[in-house]
CSV table of C-alpha atoms in Angstrom, one decimal:
chain,number,residue,atom,x,y,z
A,25,MET,CA,-20.6,-41.7,23.9
A,26,LYS,CA,-24.1,-40.5,22.2
A,27,PHE,CA,-24.6,-40.8,19.0
A,28,GLU,CA,-25.0,-36.6,19.1
A,29,ILE,CA,-21.5,-35.8,20.9
A,30,LEU,CA,-19.8,-37.5,18.5
A,31,GLN,CA,-21.3,-36.4,15.6
A,32,GLN,CA,-20.6,-32.7,16.8
A,33,LEU,CA,-17.1,-34.0,17.8
A,34,ASN,CA,-16.2,-35.1,14.5
A,35,ALA,CA,-17.5,-32.2,13.5
A,36,GLU,CA,-15.1,-29.9,15.4
A,37,ARG,CA,-12.3,-32.5,14.7
A,38,ALA,CA,-13.0,-31.9,11.3
A,39,ALA,CA,-12.7,-27.8,11.2
A,40,ARG,CA,-9.2,-28.2,13.4
A,41,ARG,CA,-11.7,-26.4,16.0
A,42,PRO,CA,-10.4,-27.9,19.5
A,43,ALA,CA,-13.1,-29.6,21.9
A,44,ILE,CA,-12.3,-32.0,24.6
A,45,VAL,CA,-15.4,-34.8,26.1
A,46,VAL,CA,-16.2,-34.2,29.9
A,47,THR,CA,-16.7,-38.9,30.7
A,48,ASP,CA,-17.8,-39.3,34.5
A,49,THR,CA,-16.3,-42.8,34.4
A,50,ALA,CA,-18.8,-43.5,37.2
A,51,THR,CA,-21.9,-43.1,35.7
A,52,GLY,CA,-20.7,-42.5,31.6
A,53,ALA,CA,-22.6,-39.4,31.7
A,54,GLN,CA,-20.6,-37.4,29.6
A,55,ARG,CA,-21.2,-34.2,28.0
A,56,LEU,CA,-18.6,-31.7,24.8
A,57,VAL,CA,-16.6,-28.6,25.6
A,58,LYS,CA,-15.6,-27.5,22.1
A,59,ALA,CA,-13.0,-24.6,22.7
A,60,ALA,CA,-15.2,-20.7,22.7
A,61,ASP,CA,-17.0,-23.0,25.4
A,62,ILE,CA,-14.2,-23.1,27.7
A,63,ALA,CA,-13.8,-20.4,29.2
A,64,ALA,CA,-17.2,-20.2,31.0
A,65,ASP,CA,-17.9,-23.7,32.3
A,66,PRO,CA,-17.6,-24.5,35.5
A,67,LEU,CA,-13.5,-26.9,34.4
A,68,ALA,CA,-12.3,-24.0,33.0
A,69,ALA,CA,-9.2,-24.0,34.5
A,70,GLU,CA,-8.5,-27.3,34.2
A,71,LEU,CA,-10.3,-27.2,30.3
A,72,ASP,CA,-7.6,-25.3,29.9
A,73,LYS,CA,-4.3,-26.2,31.3
A,74,GLN,CA,-5.0,-29.9,29.6
A,75,LEU,CA,-6.1,-28.6,26.2
A,76,ARG,CA,-2.5,-26.0,26.9
A,77,MET,CA,-0.4,-29.2,27.1
A,78,GLY,CA,-2.4,-31.5,25.3
A,79,LYS,CA,-3.0,-34.2,27.2
A,80,SER,CA,-5.6,-36.0,28.7
A,81,ALA,CA,-6.5,-36.6,32.3
A,82,THR,CA,-9.0,-38.0,35.1
A,83,VAL,CA,-9.6,-35.6,36.9
A,84,ASP,CA,-11.1,-35.3,40.7
A,85,ALA,CA,-13.5,-32.7,41.0
A,86,GLY,CA,-15.3,-32.1,44.0
A,87,GLY,CA,-14.7,-35.9,44.8
A,88,GLN,CA,-16.5,-36.4,41.0
A,89,LYS,CA,-14.5,-38.1,38.5
A,90,LEU,CA,-13.4,-37.1,35.4
A,91,PHE,CA,-11.7,-37.6,31.8
A,92,LEU,CA,-10.8,-34.9,30.1
A,93,ASN,CA,-10.6,-36.4,26.9
A,94,VAL,CA,-8.5,-33.9,24.5
A,95,TYR,CA,-8.9,-33.6,20.7
A,96,ALA,CA,-6.8,-30.4,19.9
A,97,PRO,CA,-5.6,-30.1,15.5
A,98,THR,CA,-2.1,-31.3,14.6
A,99,ALA,CA,-0.2,-28.1,15.5
A,100,LYS,CA,1.6,-27.2,11.5
A,101,LEU,CA,4.5,-25.4,11.0
A,102,VAL,CA,4.8,-22.8,7.8
A,103,ILE,CA,8.3,-22.1,7.3
A,104,VAL,CA,8.3,-19.7,3.6
A,105,GLY,CA,11.9,-19.5,2.7
A,106,ALA,CA,13.6,-22.7,1.1
A,107,VAL,CA,16.9,-21.2,2.9
A,108,HIS,CA,19.9,-23.3,5.0
A,109,ILE,CA,18.1,-22.0,7.9
A,110,SER,CA,14.4,-23.8,7.1
A,111,GLN,CA,16.8,-26.9,5.8
A,112,ALA,CA,17.0,-27.9,9.4
A,113,LEU,CA,13.8,-25.7,11.0
A,114,ALA,CA,12.0,-28.5,8.3
A,115,PRO,CA,12.9,-32.0,10.4
A,116,LEU,CA,13.5,-30.4,14.1
A,117,ALA,CA,9.8,-29.9,14.1
A,118,ARG,CA,8.3,-32.8,12.5
A,119,SER,CA,9.8,-34.6,14.7
A,120,LEU,CA,7.8,-32.2,16.9
A,121,GLY,CA,4.8,-33.2,15.4
A,122,TYR,CA,3.9,-30.3,12.9
A,123,ASP,CA,2.9,-31.3,10.0
A,124,VAL,CA,5.6,-28.2,7.8
A,125,THR,CA,5.6,-26.9,4.4
A,126,VAL,CA,8.1,-24.5,2.9
A,127,VAL,CA,7.0,-22.0,0.6
A,128,ASP,CA,9.4,-20.1,-1.4
A,129,PRO,CA,9.1,-18.9,-5.4
A,130,ARG,CA,12.6,-19.0,-6.6
A,131,THR,CA,12.7,-22.0,-7.6
A,132,ALA,CA,16.9,-22.5,-6.7
A,133,PHE,CA,15.6,-22.6,-3.0
A,134,ALA,CA,12.9,-24.6,-3.1
A,135,SER,CA,14.4,-28.0,-4.8
A,136,PRO,CA,13.0,-31.7,-3.4
A,137,GLU,CA,17.0,-31.8,-2.8
A,138,ARG,CA,17.7,-29.5,-0.4
A,139,PHE,CA,14.1,-30.3,1.6
A,140,PRO,CA,13.4,-34.8,1.1
A,141,ASP,CA,10.5,-35.4,2.8
A,142,VAL,CA,9.0,-32.1,3.1
A,143,PRO,CA,6.6,-30.2,1.5
A,144,LEU,CA,7.7,-27.7,-1.5
A,145,ILE,CA,6.1,-25.1,-2.7
A,146,ALA,CA,7.6,-22.4,-5.2
A,147,GLU,CA,5.1,-20.0,-5.7
A,148,TRP,CA,4.9,-17.0,-3.9
A,149,PRO,CA,2.6,-16.2,-1.2
A,150,ASP,CA,-0.1,-14.6,-2.4
A,151,VAL,CA,-0.5,-18.7,-5.0
A,152,ALA,CA,1.1,-20.8,-2.9
A,153,LEU,CA,-0.5,-19.9,1.4
A,154,PRO,CA,-4.5,-19.6,0.7
A,155,PRO,CA,-4.6,-23.2,0.0
A,156,LEU,CA,-2.7,-24.5,3.0
A,157,ASN,CA,-5.8,-23.0,5.2
A,158,ILE,CA,-3.6,-21.3,8.0
A,159,ASP,CA,-5.7,-21.6,11.7
A,160,HIS,CA,-4.7,-20.8,15.0
A,161,TYR,CA,-3.4,-23.9,14.9
A,162,THR,CA,0.1,-23.2,12.8
A,163,ALA,CA,3.0,-21.3,13.8
A,164,PHE,CA,4.6,-19.5,10.6
A,165,VAL,CA,7.8,-18.2,10.9
A,166,ALA,CA,9.3,-15.9,7.5
A,167,LEU,CA,13.1,-16.1,6.2
A,168,THR,CA,13.7,-14.9,3.6
A,169,HIS,CA,15.2,-11.6,4.3
A,170,ASP,CA,13.8,-10.5,1.0
A,171,PRO,CA,10.6,-8.5,1.5
A,172,LYS,CA,9.3,-9.2,-1.4
A,173,ILE,CA,8.4,-11.6,-0.4
A,174,ASP,CA,7.8,-12.0,3.5
A,175,ASP,CA,5.7,-9.3,4.1
A,176,PRO,CA,2.8,-10.4,1.9
A,177,ALA,CA,3.7,-13.7,3.5
A,178,LEU,CA,3.5,-11.7,7.3
A,179,LEU,CA,0.3,-9.9,6.1
A,180,HIS,CA,-1.5,-12.8,5.5
A,181,ALA,CA,-0.5,-14.9,9.0
A,182,PHE,CA,-2.0,-11.9,11.0
A,183,ALA,CA,-5.6,-12.0,8.7
A,184,ARG,CA,-5.1,-16.1,9.7
A,185,ASP,CA,-4.5,-15.4,13.2
A,186,CYS,CA,-1.2,-17.9,14.0
A,187,PHE,CA,-0.9,-18.5,17.2
A,188,TYR,CA,3.0,-17.8,16.5
A,189,ILE,CA,4.1,-16.1,13.5
A,190,GLY,CA,8.3,-15.3,13.9
A,191,ALA,CA,9.8,-13.2,11.3
A,192,LEU,CA,14.4,-13.3,10.6
A,193,GLY,CA,15.8,-10.1,10.8
A,194,SER,CA,18.4,-8.0,13.0
A,195,LYS,CA,16.2,-5.4,14.9
A,196,LYS,CA,16.8,-2.9,11.9
A,197,THR,CA,15.7,-4.7,9.8
A,198,HIS,CA,12.8,-4.9,11.6
A,199,ALA,CA,11.8,-1.5,11.9
A,200,LYS,CA,11.8,-1.3,8.5
A,201,ARG,CA,10.2,-3.7,8.3
A,202,LEU,CA,7.5,-2.6,11.0
A,203,GLU,CA,7.2,0.4,8.9
A,204,ARG,CA,6.2,-1.1,5.3
A,205,LEU,CA,4.1,-3.9,6.0
A,206,LYS,CA,2.5,-0.5,9.0
A,207,GLY,CA,1.6,1.3,4.9
A,208,GLN,CA,0.3,-2.4,4.3
A,209,GLY,CA,-2.6,-1.8,6.4
A,210,ALA,CA,-1.0,-3.9,9.7
A,211,SER,CA,-2.5,-2.9,13.0
A,212,ASP,CA,-0.5,-2.3,16.3
A,213,ALA,CA,-1.6,-5.4,17.7
A,214,ASP,CA,-0.7,-7.4,14.9
A,215,LEU,CA,3.4,-6.0,14.6
A,216,GLY,CA,3.2,-6.9,17.5
A,217,ARG,CA,2.3,-10.4,17.9
A,218,ILE,CA,5.4,-11.0,15.5
A,219,HIS,CA,9.4,-12.3,17.5
A,220,ALA,CA,11.2,-10.5,15.5
A,221,PRO,CA,14.5,-11.2,16.4
A,222,ILE,CA,13.1,-14.3,15.7
A,223,GLY,CA,13.4,-17.5,18.8
A,224,LEU,CA,14.4,-17.4,21.9
A,225,ALA,CA,18.2,-15.4,23.1
A,226,ILE,CA,20.2,-18.7,23.6
A,227,GLY,CA,23.9,-17.5,21.7
A,228,ALA,CA,22.8,-19.8,18.3
A,229,VAL,CA,25.0,-19.5,15.8
A,230,SER,CA,24.6,-22.0,13.3
A,231,PRO,CA,21.4,-22.8,11.7
A,232,SER,CA,20.7,-26.3,12.8
A,233,GLU,CA,20.9,-23.8,16.3
A,234,ILE,CA,18.8,-20.7,15.4
A,235,ALA,CA,16.3,-23.6,14.0
A,236,VAL,CA,16.7,-25.2,18.2
A,237,SER,CA,15.8,-21.4,19.2
A,238,ILE,CA,13.7,-20.8,17.3
A,239,MET,CA,10.7,-24.5,18.1
A,240,ALA,CA,11.7,-23.1,22.0
A,241,GLU,CA,9.8,-20.0,20.9
A,242,ILE,CA,7.1,-22.0,19.2
A,243,THR,CA,6.7,-25.0,21.9
A,244,ALA,CA,7.0,-22.0,24.5
A,245,ALA,CA,3.6,-20.3,22.5
A,246,LEU,CA,2.1,-23.1,22.4
A,247,ARG,CA,2.6,-24.8,25.9
A,248,LEU,CA,2.8,-22.1,28.6
A,249,PRO,CA,-0.5,-20.0,30.1
A,250,ALA,CA,-0.7,-16.3,28.8
A,251,SER,CA,0.1,-14.9,32.2
A,252,SER,CA,3.4,-16.7,31.9
A,253,LYS,CA,5.0,-16.2,28.2
A,254,ALA,CA,3.4,-12.3,29.3
A,255,ALA,CA,5.6,-12.3,32.8
A,256,ALA,CA,8.8,-13.6,30.1
A,257,ALA,CA,8.7,-11.3,27.8
B,7,MET,CA,-3.6,-28.5,21.3
B,8,GLN,CA,-2.4,-32.8,21.3
B,9,LEU,CA,-0.2,-33.8,17.8
B,10,ASP,CA,-2.1,-36.6,17.1
B,11,ARG,CA,-0.7,-39.5,14.5
B,12,ASP,CA,-3.7,-41.7,15.3
B,13,GLU,CA,-5.3,-43.2,12.6
B,14,ASP,CA,-8.8,-41.2,12.5
B,15,ILE,CA,-11.1,-44.2,14.2
B,16,LEU,CA,-14.3,-41.9,15.5
B,17,ARG,CA,-15.0,-41.4,12.1
B,18,ALA,CA,-15.8,-44.8,11.6
B,19,ALA,CA,-17.2,-45.4,15.0
B,20,GLU,CA,-19.2,-42.6,13.1
B,21,ALA,CA,-20.5,-44.7,10.0
B,22,TRP,CA,-20.1,-47.7,11.5
B,23,ARG,CA,-23.3,-46.5,13.7
B,24,LYS,CA,-24.6,-44.4,10.1
B,25,ALA,CA,-24.8,-47.9,8.9
B,26,GLY,CA,-26.4,-49.3,11.7
B,27,ARG,CA,-23.0,-50.9,14.0
B,28,GLY,CA,-23.7,-52.0,17.4
B,29,VAL,CA,-20.7,-49.8,17.3
B,30,ALA,CA,-18.7,-49.6,21.5
B,31,LEU,CA,-16.0,-47.0,21.9
B,32,ALA,CA,-13.0,-47.7,24.3
B,33,THR,CA,-10.7,-45.0,25.7
B,34,VAL,CA,-7.9,-45.1,28.0
B,35,VAL,CA,-8.3,-43.1,31.9
B,36,GLU,CA,-5.9,-43.2,33.3
B,37,THR,CA,-2.0,-44.9,34.0
B,38,TRP,CA,0.3,-45.7,36.1
B,39,GLY,CA,4.0,-47.6,35.1
B,40,SER,CA,5.2,-47.7,31.9
B,41,ALA,CA,2.0,-47.6,30.9
B,42,PRO,CA,2.0,-48.4,26.9
B,43,ARG,CA,-0.7,-45.4,25.7
B,44,PRO,CA,-1.6,-42.6,26.9
B,45,ALA,CA,-4.5,-42.0,28.3
B,46,GLY,CA,-6.6,-40.9,25.3
B,47,SER,CA,-5.6,-43.5,23.7
B,48,SER,CA,-8.7,-46.0,22.1
B,49,LEU,CA,-9.8,-48.2,20.4
B,50,VAL,CA,-13.9,-48.9,18.7
B,51,ILE,CA,-15.4,-51.2,17.3
B,52,ASN,CA,-18.3,-52.6,15.7
B,53,ASP,CA,-21.2,-55.9,16.5
B,54,GLU,CA,-19.2,-58.2,14.1
B,55,GLY,CA,-15.7,-57.3,15.4
B,56,THR,CA,-13.8,-55.7,14.0
B,57,PHE,CA,-12.2,-53.1,15.7
B,58,LEU,CA,-10.2,-50.3,15.2
B,59,GLY,CA,-6.9,-48.6,16.8
B,60,SER,CA,-5.5,-49.4,20.4
B,61,VAL,CA,-5.8,-49.4,24.0
B,62,SER,CA,-2.5,-51.4,25.5
B,63,GLY,CA,-0.7,-51.1,22.1
B,64,GLY,CA,-1.7,-55.0,21.5
B,65,CYS,CA,-1.4,-56.7,25.1
B,66,VAL,CA,-5.0,-56.3,26.4
B,67,GLU,CA,-7.4,-56.0,22.9
B,68,GLY,CA,-8.3,-59.2,23.3
B,69,ALA,CA,-9.6,-58.7,26.7
B,70,VAL,CA,-10.6,-54.5,25.4
B,71,VAL,CA,-12.8,-56.2,22.6
B,72,THR,CA,-15.5,-59.3,24.6
B,73,GLU,CA,-16.0,-56.2,27.7
B,74,ALA,CA,-17.0,-54.6,24.6
B,75,LEU,CA,-19.0,-56.2,22.7
B,76,ASP,CA,-21.0,-57.0,25.9
B,77,VAL,CA,-21.4,-53.5,26.3
B,78,ILE,CA,-22.9,-53.8,23.2
B,79,ASP,CA,-25.2,-55.6,23.8
B,80,SER,CA,-26.0,-54.0,27.4
B,81,GLY,CA,-26.2,-51.1,26.7
B,82,THR,CA,-24.0,-50.2,30.6
B,83,PRO,CA,-20.9,-48.4,30.2
B,84,LYS,CA,-18.0,-49.9,32.2
B,85,LEU,CA,-14.0,-49.7,34.0
B,86,LEU,CA,-11.6,-51.9,33.2
B,87,GLU,CA,-8.5,-52.1,35.0
B,88,PHE,CA,-5.0,-53.8,33.5
B,89,GLY,CA,-2.6,-53.9,36.1
B,90,VAL,CA,1.0,-56.3,35.1
B,91,ALA,CA,3.3,-57.7,38.2
B,92,ASP,CA,6.9,-56.5,36.6
B,93,GLU,CA,7.8,-60.2,36.6
B,94,ALA,CA,4.5,-61.4,33.8
B,95,ALA,CA,5.3,-58.0,32.4
B,96,TRP,CA,7.1,-59.1,29.5
B,97,LYS,CA,4.8,-62.2,29.5
B,98,VAL,CA,2.3,-60.6,27.9
B,99,GLY,CA,3.6,-57.8,26.1
B,100,LEU,CA,3.7,-54.9,28.4
B,101,SER,CA,7.7,-54.2,29.4
B,102,CYS,CA,8.7,-53.4,32.4
B,103,GLY,CA,4.2,-53.4,34.4
B,104,GLY,CA,2.1,-51.1,34.8
B,105,THR,CA,-1.5,-50.2,35.3
B,106,ILE,CA,-4.4,-49.0,32.8
B,107,ARG,CA,-8.4,-48.2,33.7
B,108,VAL,CA,-10.3,-48.1,30.1
B,109,PHE,CA,-13.7,-46.8,29.5
B,110,VAL,CA,-16.0,-48.5,28.0
B,111,GLU,CA,-19.4,-47.2,26.7
B,112,LYS,CA,-21.3,-48.2,23.9
B,113,VAL,CA,-22.4,-45.6,21.4
B,114,ASP,CA,-25.8,-44.7,20.6
C-alpha cells in the first residue's frame, strides 16, 4: 500500500467517512475510493453493496480479481430519554455493535443503576448533544414523550443528517409534534424522515419487544438499498 | 457501514512508517469454510518483527509474519493461501477446517 493511500485512508476514518481500498491481488495495483466518489466509480454497484453490508470481499470484475476492503465507521445510537424502553434498547444495540449513548436531563431517570455499562448524560439536549458529534452514521431515537426534551433533540438530529431518526408516540401525538417542529423551522423533508410510530409493526407489547422492533427498523435503514426501502414504506 | 471494534492497526502502520521503519500489511482477502477471521481482517508488522492485529486468530500468524518480513525486503506483494483439512484443523487451531487467502504488501 502506498503511504499516501494509507494516510488518506486514516484521515477518512478519523473523520468517520467511509472509504474502500480496491486491490488487484494479482498485481498489487491499488486505489482508494472515498464514499463521495462511489457513485461516479466504474465499480459503483459493487462498492455500494459492500459498503451497505459493511463487508469486505473479493469480486470478479471482467476477469480481474479485485479485493474491496471496506472501512466504515462504527455506527452510533443516541437515545434521548432514559425510559423503560431505553433500558432494553441500550444493551440490545450494544450487542449489535453500536456505540450507544443515553441522554436525559431528568436525573431520576438517567441513573447509572438503571443503565449499567452505557454512557449516560444527564443534561438537556442543547448541552448534551453537540459534543457527541452526531453524524450520518448515527441512528437517533427520541423516547421521552416530553416535547421540551424530544423536540430540540429531533431538530439536532435533522441538522446532523442521521441515517435513522425515530420518535415514540401515537399517530395523534406525532401529528402534534410535526406541527410544533414545523413552527420551529423544520422542513417537510426533515419531518418526513421521522419514523413514527417508531419501530417495525410487529405487534410489540413489552419494552423489550418494542426495543426489538426499533432495532429491526434501524437495521433495515442501515442495510437495505434505498430502492427497497422506498418500496417497503 | 461496518460494525468494527478492531484495534486501530492502520494508525500504527502510519506511525511506524513515519518513524522510518519498514512496514508490511497482511489482509485476509478470501475465505472458504469456517475461516476464523473474515475478509478484511488485517495484521501489520514492522521490520523489527513487532506486529498488531490478526488474520486467523493465531493459527497462521507465524508464517504470515515470516512472509511479511520478506515482502518488506523485496517490496513485491504476495498472495498466500493457507488451507487446513478437517482432520488436521484441530492441531493448528482452526476449529473445523477452512481456507484463507492473505495478501501481503509493503507500505511504501
